Amino acid sequence: MNKIHEATQEYLKKDIPDFDTGDTLVVSVLVREGNKERVQNFEGVVIGRKAGKSLDATFTVRKISNGVGVERTFQTHSPLIGSIKVKRKGLVKQSK
């Protein structure tokens, strides 16, 4: 287990802010359409986190778009995530 931890250390991002369930985030995601690339912001409330600080850590963000709820799960250490900004802290008793 220690060798796996050492091998994945170089792929972990260092600039991830401290956030938890209930916080409002702005996640900048790199979107590829054909041969073009652009950055798209996804702003919403964190409804869950998994796997802590390992390479397979994920978090789920929910937003309301045109009256319809949209949930998206992000890999925390993915190279497609440009930045994560905490817009507002929230108080919750239980996730989901």
GROMACS .gro file of N, CA, C and O in nm:
model
  384
    1MET      N    1   0.083  -0.120   0.000
    1MET     CA    2   0.000   0.000   0.000
    1MET      C    3   0.087   0.126   0.000
    1MET      O    4   0.050   0.226  -0.058
    2ASN      N    5   0.201   0.120   0.064
    2ASN     CA    6   0.289   0.235   0.071
    2ASN      C    7   0.348   0.269  -0.066
    2ASN      O    8   0.365   0.386  -0.099
    3LYS      N    9   0.378   0.169  -0.148
    3LYS     CA   10   0.433   0.195  -0.282
    3LYS      C   11   0.330   0.262  -0.372
    3LYS      O   12   0.363   0.348  -0.453
    4ILE      N   13   0.204   0.223  -0.357
    4ILE     CA   14   0.097   0.286  -0.436
    4ILE      C   15   0.083   0.432  -0.396
    4ILE      O   16   0.069   0.520  -0.481
    5HIS      N   17   0.088   0.458  -0.268
    5HIS     CA   18   0.077   0.596  -0.218
    5HIS      C   19   0.192   0.682  -0.271
    5HIS      O   20   0.171   0.795  -0.313
    6GLU      N   21   0.314   0.628  -0.270
    6GLU     CA   22   0.430   0.703  -0.318
    6GLU      C   23   0.423   0.726  -0.469
    6GLU      O   24   0.461   0.832  -0.518
    7ALA      N   25   0.372   0.628  -0.544
    7ALA     CA   26   0.366   0.641  -0.689
    7ALA      C   27   0.263   0.744  -0.734
    7ALA      O   28   0.279   0.808  -0.838
    8THR      N   29   0.157   0.763  -0.656
    8THR     CA   30   0.052   0.857  -0.696
    8THR      C   31   0.072   0.997  -0.639
    8THR      O   32  -0.002   1.087  -0.676
    9GLN      N   33   0.169   1.018  -0.554
    9GLN     CA   34   0.192   1.149  -0.492
    9GLN      C   35   0.218   1.258  -0.595
    9GLN      O   36   0.173   1.371  -0.579
   10GLU      N   37   0.289   1.228  -0.702
   10GLU     CA   38   0.325   1.331  -0.799
   10GLU      C   39   0.205   1.380  -0.881
   10GLU      O   40   0.209   1.487  -0.939
   11TYR      N   41   0.096   1.302  -0.884
   11TYR     CA   42  -0.022   1.339  -0.962
   11TYR      C   43  -0.125   1.416  -0.881
   11TYR      O   44  -0.222   1.466  -0.937
   12LEU      N   45  -0.106   1.427  -0.751
   12LEU     CA   46  -0.202   1.498  -0.666
   12LEU      C   47  -0.185   1.648  -0.683
   12LEU      O   48  -0.073   1.699  -0.689
   13LYS      N   49  -0.297   1.719  -0.691
   13LYS     CA   50  -0.293   1.865  -0.701
   13LYS      C   51  -0.269   1.924  -0.562
   13LYS      O   52  -0.319   1.875  -0.462
   14LYS      N   53  -0.196   2.033  -0.560
   14LYS     CA   54  -0.162   2.099  -0.433
   14LYS      C   55  -0.250   2.221  -0.406
   14LYS      O   56  -0.258   2.269  -0.295
   15ASP      N   57  -0.319   2.273  -0.509
   15ASP     CA   58  -0.392   2.399  -0.496
   15ASP      C   59  -0.542   2.380  -0.472
   15ASP      O   60  -0.621   2.467  -0.505
   16ILE      N   61  -0.583   2.269  -0.414
   16ILE     CA   62  -0.725   2.244  -0.388
   16ILE      C   63  -0.764   2.309  -0.256
   16ILE      O   64  -0.701   2.282  -0.153
   17PRO      N   65  -0.864   2.398  -0.257
   17PRO     CA   66  -0.905   2.463  -0.133
   17PRO      C   67  -0.977   2.367  -0.039
   17PRO      O   68  -1.023   2.259  -0.080
   18ASP      N   69  -0.987   2.405   0.085
   18ASP     CA   70  -1.057   2.325   0.184
   18ASP      C   71  -1.206   2.354   0.172
   18ASP      O   72  -1.250   2.466   0.198
   19PHE      N   73  -1.285   2.254   0.130
   19PHE     CA   74  -1.429   2.270   0.118
   19PHE      C   75  -1.497   2.145   0.170
   19PHE      O   76  -1.435   2.039   0.182
   20ASP      N   77  -1.625   2.157   0.200
   20ASP     CA   78  -1.701   2.046   0.255
   20ASP      C   79  -1.842   2.049   0.199
   20ASP      O   80  -1.879   2.139   0.123
   21THR      N   81  -1.923   1.953   0.239
   21THR     CA   82  -2.061   1.946   0.194
   21THR      C   83  -2.137   2.071   0.237
   21THR      O   84  -2.123   2.117   0.349
   22GLY      N   85  -2.215   2.127   0.145
   22GLY     CA   86  -2.293   2.247   0.173
   22GLY      C   87  -2.229   2.375   0.124
   22GLY      O   88  -2.296   2.479   0.116
   23ASP      N   89  -2.102   2.371   0.088
   23ASP     CA   90  -2.034   2.490   0.038
   23ASP      C   91  -2.070   2.514  -0.108
   23ASP      O   92  -2.094   2.420  -0.184
   24THR      N   93  -2.074   2.640  -0.148
   24THR     CA   94  -2.098   2.676  -0.287
   24THR      C   95  -1.963   2.693  -0.356
   24THR      O   96  -1.878   2.770  -0.311
   25LEU      N   97  -1.944   2.619  -0.466
   25LEU     CA   98  -1.817   2.620  -0.538
   25LEU      C   99  -1.836   2.672  -0.680
   25LEU      O  100  -1.943   2.660  -0.738
   26VAL      N  101  -1.727   2.725  -0.734
   26VAL     CA  102  -1.717   2.755  -0.877
   26VAL      C  103  -1.603   2.669  -0.929
   26VAL      O  104  -1.488   2.688  -0.892
   27VAL      N  105  -1.637   2.571  -1.013
   27VAL     CA  106  -1.539   2.479  -1.068
   27VAL      C  107  -1.516   2.515  -1.214
   27VAL      O  108  -1.609   2.515  -1.294
   28SER      N  109  -1.391   2.549  -1.249
   28SER     CA  110  -1.355   2.580  -1.387
   28SER      C  111  -1.312   2.451  -1.456
   28SER      O  112  -1.213   2.390  -1.417
   29VAL      N  113  -1.387   2.412  -1.558
   29VAL     CA  114  -1.364   2.284  -1.625
   29VAL      C  115  -1.322   2.310  -1.769
   29VAL      O  116  -1.379   2.394  -1.838
   30LEU      N  117  -1.219   2.238  -1.814
   30LEU     CA  118  -1.175   2.247  -1.952
   30LEU      C  119  -1.266   2.161  -2.039
   30LEU      O  120  -1.279   2.042  -2.017
   31VAL      N  121  -1.332   2.224  -2.138
   31VAL     CA  122  -1.425   2.154  -2.224
   31VAL      C  123  -1.366   2.150  -2.364
   31VAL      O  124  -1.323   2.253  -2.418
   32ARG      N  125  -1.362   2.029  -2.422
   32ARG     CA  126  -1.310   2.014  -2.558
   32ARG      C  127  -1.426   1.985  -2.652
   32ARG      O  128  -1.502   1.892  -2.632
   33GLU      N  129  -1.437   2.068  -2.756
   33GLU     CA  130  -1.541   2.051  -2.858
   33GLU      C  131  -1.471   2.047  -2.992
   33GLU      O  132  -1.428   2.150  -3.044
   34GLY      N  133  -1.458   1.928  -3.048
   34GLY     CA  134  -1.384   1.913  -3.172
   34GLY      C  135  -1.237   1.938  -3.147
   34GLY      O  136  -1.175   1.872  -3.066
   35ASN      N  137  -1.182   2.038  -3.216
   35ASN     CA  138  -1.041   2.072  -3.192
   35ASN      C  139  -1.027   2.201  -3.112
   35ASN      O  140  -0.917   2.254  -3.102
   36LYS      N  141  -1.136   2.251  -3.057
   36LYS     CA  142  -1.133   2.373  -2.976
   36LYS      C  143  -1.140   2.338  -2.828
   36LYS      O  144  -1.203   2.241  -2.789
   37GLU      N  145  -1.076   2.421  -2.747
   37GLU     CA  146  -1.082   2.405  -2.602
   37GLU      C  147  -1.126   2.537  -2.540
   37GLU      O  148  -1.088   2.644  -2.586
   38ARG      N  149  -1.208   2.527  -2.436
   38ARG     CA  150  -1.250   2.646  -2.363
   38ARG      C  151  -1.272   2.608  -2.218
   38ARG      O  152  -1.284   2.492  -2.183
   39VAL      N  153  -1.278   2.711  -2.133
   39VAL     CA  154  -1.301   2.690  -1.990
   39VAL      C  155  -1.446   2.725  -1.960
   39VAL      O  156  -1.495   2.832  -1.998
   40GLN      N  157  -1.515   2.634  -1.894
   40GLN     CA  158  -1.655   2.656  -1.857
   40GLN      C  159  -1.667   2.646  -1.705
   40GLN      O  160  -1.616   2.551  -1.644
   41ASN      N  161  -1.734   2.744  -1.644
   41ASN     CA  162  -1.754   2.744  -1.500
   41ASN      C  163  -1.882   2.668  -1.465
   41ASN      O  164  -1.985   2.686  -1.530
   42PHE      N  165  -1.873   2.586  -1.361
   42PHE     CA  166  -1.988   2.512  -1.309
   42PHE      C  167  -2.002   2.554  -1.164
   42PHE      O  168  -1.917   2.523  -1.081
   43GLU      N  169  -2.108   2.629  -1.134
   43GLU     CA  170  -2.128   2.682  -0.999
   43GLU      C  171  -2.246   2.613  -0.933
   43GLU      O  172  -2.355   2.606  -0.990
   44GLY      N  173  -2.224   2.560  -0.814
   44GLY     CA  174  -2.331   2.493  -0.743
   44GLY      C  175  -2.290   2.455  -0.602
   44GLY      O  176  -2.182   2.490  -0.555
   45VAL      N  177  -2.377   2.379  -0.536
   45VAL     CA  178  -2.358   2.339  -0.397
   45VAL      C  179  -2.301   2.197  -0.393
   45VAL      O  180  -2.348   2.108  -0.464
   46VAL      N  181  -2.201   2.176  -0.310
   46VAL     CA  182  -2.143   2.044  -0.293
   46VAL      C  183  -2.241   1.957  -0.215
   46VAL      O  184  -2.284   1.994  -0.107
   47ILE      N  185  -2.278   1.842  -0.273
   47ILE     CA  186  -2.371   1.753  -0.202
   47ILE      C  187  -2.303   1.625  -0.155
   47ILE      O  188  -2.365   1.545  -0.086
   48GLY      N  189  -2.178   1.604  -0.189
   48GLY     CA  190  -2.108   1.486  -0.142
   48GLY      C  191  -1.963   1.483  -0.182
   48GLY      O  192  -1.923   1.543  -0.281
   49ARG      N  193  -1.882   1.414  -0.099
   49ARG     CA  194  -1.740   1.393  -0.127
   49ARG      C  195  -1.707   1.248  -0.099
   49ARG      O  196  -1.766   1.186  -0.011
   50LYS      N  197  -1.610   1.194  -0.173
   50LYS     CA  198  -1.568   1.055  -0.153
   50LYS      C  199  -1.417   1.043  -0.163
   50LYS      O  200  -1.353   1.116  -0.237
   51ALA      N  201  -1.362   0.950  -0.091
   51ALA     CA  202  -1.222   0.903  -0.098
   51ALA      C  203  -1.120   1.002  -0.043
   51ALA      O  204  -1.002   0.983  -0.063
   52GLY      N  205  -1.161   1.105   0.027
   52GLY     CA  206  -1.067   1.190   0.100
   52GLY      C  207  -0.960   1.255   0.016
   52GLY      O  208  -0.988   1.330  -0.075
   53LYS      N  209  -0.831   1.224   0.044
   53LYS     CA  210  -0.720   1.291  -0.020
   53LYS      C  211  -0.644   1.202  -0.117
   53LYS      O  212  -0.534   1.235  -0.157
   54SER      N  213  -0.700   1.089  -0.155
   54SER     CA  214  -0.631   1.000  -0.248
   54SER      C  215  -0.654   1.044  -0.393
   54SER      O  216  -0.729   1.138  -0.420
   55LEU      N  217  -0.591   0.975  -0.485
   55LEU     CA  218  -0.598   1.012  -0.626
   55LEU      C  219  -0.738   0.991  -0.684
   55LEU      O  220  -0.778   1.061  -0.776
   56ASP      N  221  -0.815   0.898  -0.630
   56ASP     CA  222  -0.949   0.872  -0.681
   56ASP      C  223  -1.057   0.949  -0.606
   56ASP      O  224  -1.174   0.912  -0.609
   57ALA      N  225  -1.022   1.058  -0.541
   57ALA     CA  226  -1.118   1.140  -0.468
   57ALA      C  227  -1.213   1.210  -0.564
   57ALA      O  228  -1.172   1.257  -0.670
   58THR      N  229  -1.341   1.216  -0.528
   58THR     CA  230  -1.442   1.281  -0.610
   58THR      C  231  -1.530   1.370  -0.524
   58THR      O  232  -1.535   1.354  -0.402
   59PHE      N  233  -1.596   1.464  -0.588
   59PHE     CA  234  -1.697   1.546  -0.521
   59PHE      C  235  -1.810   1.572  -0.620
   59PHE      O  236  -1.788   1.579  -0.740
   60THR      N  237  -1.931   1.584  -0.567
   60THR     CA  238  -2.050   1.604  -0.650
   60THR      C  239  -2.106   1.742  -0.624
   60THR      O  240  -2.124   1.782  -0.509
   61VAL      N  241  -2.134   1.816  -0.732
   61VAL     CA  242  -2.187   1.952  -0.724
   61VAL      C  243  -2.324   1.953  -0.791
   61VAL      O  244  -2.342   1.894  -0.897
   62ARG      N  245  -2.420   2.021  -0.727
   62ARG     CA  246  -2.556   2.031  -0.781
   62ARG      C  247  -2.590   2.177  -0.803
   62ARG      O  248  -2.564   2.262  -0.719
   63LYS      N  249  -2.648   2.207  -0.920
   63LYS     CA  250  -2.695   2.341  -0.949
   63LYS      C  251  -2.833   2.333  -1.010
   63LYS      O  252  -2.876   2.228  -1.059
   64ILE      N  253  -2.904   2.445  -1.009
   64ILE     CA  254  -3.035   2.455  -1.072
   64ILE      C  255  -3.017   2.534  -1.201
   64ILE      O  256  -2.973   2.649  -1.200
   65SER      N  257  -3.050   2.472  -1.314
   65SER     CA  258  -3.036   2.535  -1.444
   65SER      C  259  -3.171   2.533  -1.515
   65SER      O  260  -3.221   2.425  -1.548
   66ASN      N  261  -3.230   2.650  -1.535
   66ASN     CA  262  -3.362   2.664  -1.599
   66ASN      C  263  -3.469   2.582  -1.529
   66ASN      O  264  -3.552   2.518  -1.592
   67GLY      N  265  -3.464   2.581  -1.397
   67GLY     CA  266  -3.564   2.510  -1.317
   67GLY      C  267  -3.542   2.361  -1.305
   67GLY      O  268  -3.622   2.291  -1.246
   68VAL      N  269  -3.433   2.311  -1.359
   68VAL     CA  270  -3.402   2.168  -1.354
   68VAL      C  271  -3.272   2.149  -1.277
   68VAL      O  272  -3.173   2.217  -1.303
   69GLY      N  273  -3.272   2.057  -1.182
   69GLY     CA  274  -3.151   2.028  -1.106
   69GLY      C  275  -3.052   1.948  -1.188
   69GLY      O  276  -3.087   1.851  -1.253
   70VAL      N  277  -2.926   1.991  -1.187
   70VAL     CA  278  -2.818   1.924  -1.260
   70VAL      C  279  -2.709   1.888  -1.161
   70VAL      O  280  -2.660   1.974  -1.090
   71GLU      N  281  -2.674   1.759  -1.157
   71GLU     CA  282  -2.566   1.714  -1.071
   71GLU      C  283  -2.450   1.670  -1.157
   71GLU      O  284  -2.468   1.607  -1.261
   72ARG      N  285  -2.329   1.701  -1.111
   72ARG     CA  286  -2.210   1.662  -1.184
   72ARG      C  287  -2.104   1.617  -1.085
   72ARG      O  288  -2.080   1.684  -0.986
   73THR      N  289  -2.043   1.503  -1.113
   73THR     CA  290  -1.938   1.450  -1.027
   73THR      C  291  -1.803   1.477  -1.091
   73THR      O  292  -1.781   1.449  -1.209
   74PHE      N  293  -1.712   1.535  -1.012
   74PHE     CA  294  -1.580   1.572  -1.061
   74PHE      C  295  -1.474   1.487  -0.991
   74PHE      O  296  -1.485   1.459  -0.873
   75GLN      N  297  -1.369   1.451  -1.065
   75GLN     CA  298  -1.251   1.392  -1.005
   75GLN      C  299  -1.169   1.508  -0.948
   75GLN      O  300  -1.137   1.602  -1.019
   76THR      N  301  -1.137   1.501  -0.821
   76THR     CA  302  -1.071   1.612  -0.754
   76THR      C  303  -0.936   1.646  -0.817
   76THR      O  304  -0.901   1.763  -0.833
   77HIS      N  305  -0.858   1.547  -0.855
   77HIS     CA  306  -0.723   1.569  -0.905
   77HIS      C  307  -0.714   1.557  -1.057
   77HIS      O  308  -0.606   1.533  -1.111
   78SER      N  309  -0.825   1.575  -1.127
   78SER     CA  310  -0.827   1.562  -1.272
   78SER      C  311  -0.755   1.679  -1.339
   78SER      O  312  -0.767   1.794  -1.296
   79PRO      N  313  -0.680   1.654  -1.446
   79PRO     CA  314  -0.616   1.764  -1.519
   79PRO      C  315  -0.716   1.850  -1.595
   79PRO      O  316  -0.682   1.959  -1.641
   80LEU      N  317  -0.841   1.806  -1.611
   80LEU     CA  318  -0.942   1.885  -1.679
   80LEU      C  319  -1.002   1.994  -1.591
   80LEU      O  320  -1.074   2.080  -1.639
   81ILE      N  321  -0.975   1.990  -1.461
   81ILE     CA  322  -1.023   2.094  -1.369
   81ILE      C  323  -0.916   2.201  -1.360
   81ILE      O  324  -0.805   2.176  -1.316
   82GLY      N  325  -0.952   2.322  -1.404
   82GLY     CA  326  -0.859   2.433  -1.400
   82GLY      C  327  -0.842   2.489  -1.261
   82GLY      O  328  -0.730   2.504  -1.212
   83SER      N  329  -0.953   2.519  -1.196
   83SER     CA  330  -0.947   2.574  -1.060
   83SER      C  331  -1.077   2.545  -0.988
   83SER      O  332  -1.181   2.520  -1.049
   84ILE      N  333  -1.068   2.548  -0.856
   84ILE     CA  334  -1.183   2.533  -0.769
   84ILE      C  335  -1.181   2.652  -0.673
   84ILE      O  336  -1.082   2.676  -0.607
   85LYS      N  337  -1.293   2.726  -0.671
   85LYS     CA  338  -1.302   2.842  -0.582
   85LYS      C  339  -1.423   2.824  -0.490
   85LYS      O  340  -1.531   2.789  -0.535
   86VAL      N  341  -1.402   2.849  -0.362
   86VAL     CA  342  -1.512   2.844  -0.266
   86VAL      C  343  -1.578   2.980  -0.266
   86VAL      O  344  -1.514   3.080  -0.232
   87LYS      N  345  -1.704   2.985  -0.305
   87LYS     CA  346  -1.775   3.112  -0.311
   87LYS      C  347  -1.841   3.144  -0.178
   87LYS      O  348  -1.842   3.258  -0.135
   88ARG      N  349  -1.896   3.039  -0.113
   88ARG     CA  350  -1.966   3.061   0.014
   88ARG      C  351  -1.959   2.933   0.095
   88ARG      O  352  -1.975   2.823   0.042
   89LYS      N  353  -1.939   2.945   0.225
   89LYS     CA  354  -1.943   2.831   0.316
   89LYS      C  355  -2.087   2.803   0.354
   89LYS      O  356  -2.169   2.894   0.363
   90GLY      N  357  -2.120   2.678   0.376
   90GLY     CA  358  -2.257   2.641   0.413
   90GLY      C  359  -2.256   2.552   0.536
   90GLY      O  360  -2.158   2.486   0.568
   91LEU      N  361  -2.368   2.553   0.606
   91LEU     CA  362  -2.386   2.468   0.722
   91LEU      C  363  -2.490   2.361   0.690
   91LEU      O  364  -2.601   2.391   0.652
   92VAL      N  365  -2.450   2.236   0.702
   92VAL     CA  366  -2.541   2.125   0.677
   92VAL      C  367  -2.527   2.024   0.790
   92VAL      O  368  -2.425   2.015   0.855
   93LYS      N  369  -2.633   1.947   0.813
   93LYS     CA  370  -2.630   1.843   0.915
   93LYS      C  371  -2.588   1.709   0.856
   93LYS      O  372  -2.526   1.628   0.921
   94GLN      N  373  -2.626   1.686   0.730
   94GLN     CA  374  -2.598   1.558   0.668
   94GLN      C  375  -2.589   1.578   0.516
   94GLN      O  376  -2.665   1.655   0.459
   95SER      N  377  -2.495   1.507   0.452
   95SER     CA  378  -2.484   1.519   0.308
   95SER      C  379  -2.596   1.441   0.240
   95SER      O  380  -2.647   1.343   0.295
   96LYS      N  381  -2.636   1.485   0.121
   96LYS     CA  382  -2.742   1.426   0.041
   96LYS      C  383  -2.872   1.417   0.121
   96LYS      O  384  -2.943   1.325   0.120
   0.00000   0.00000   0.00000
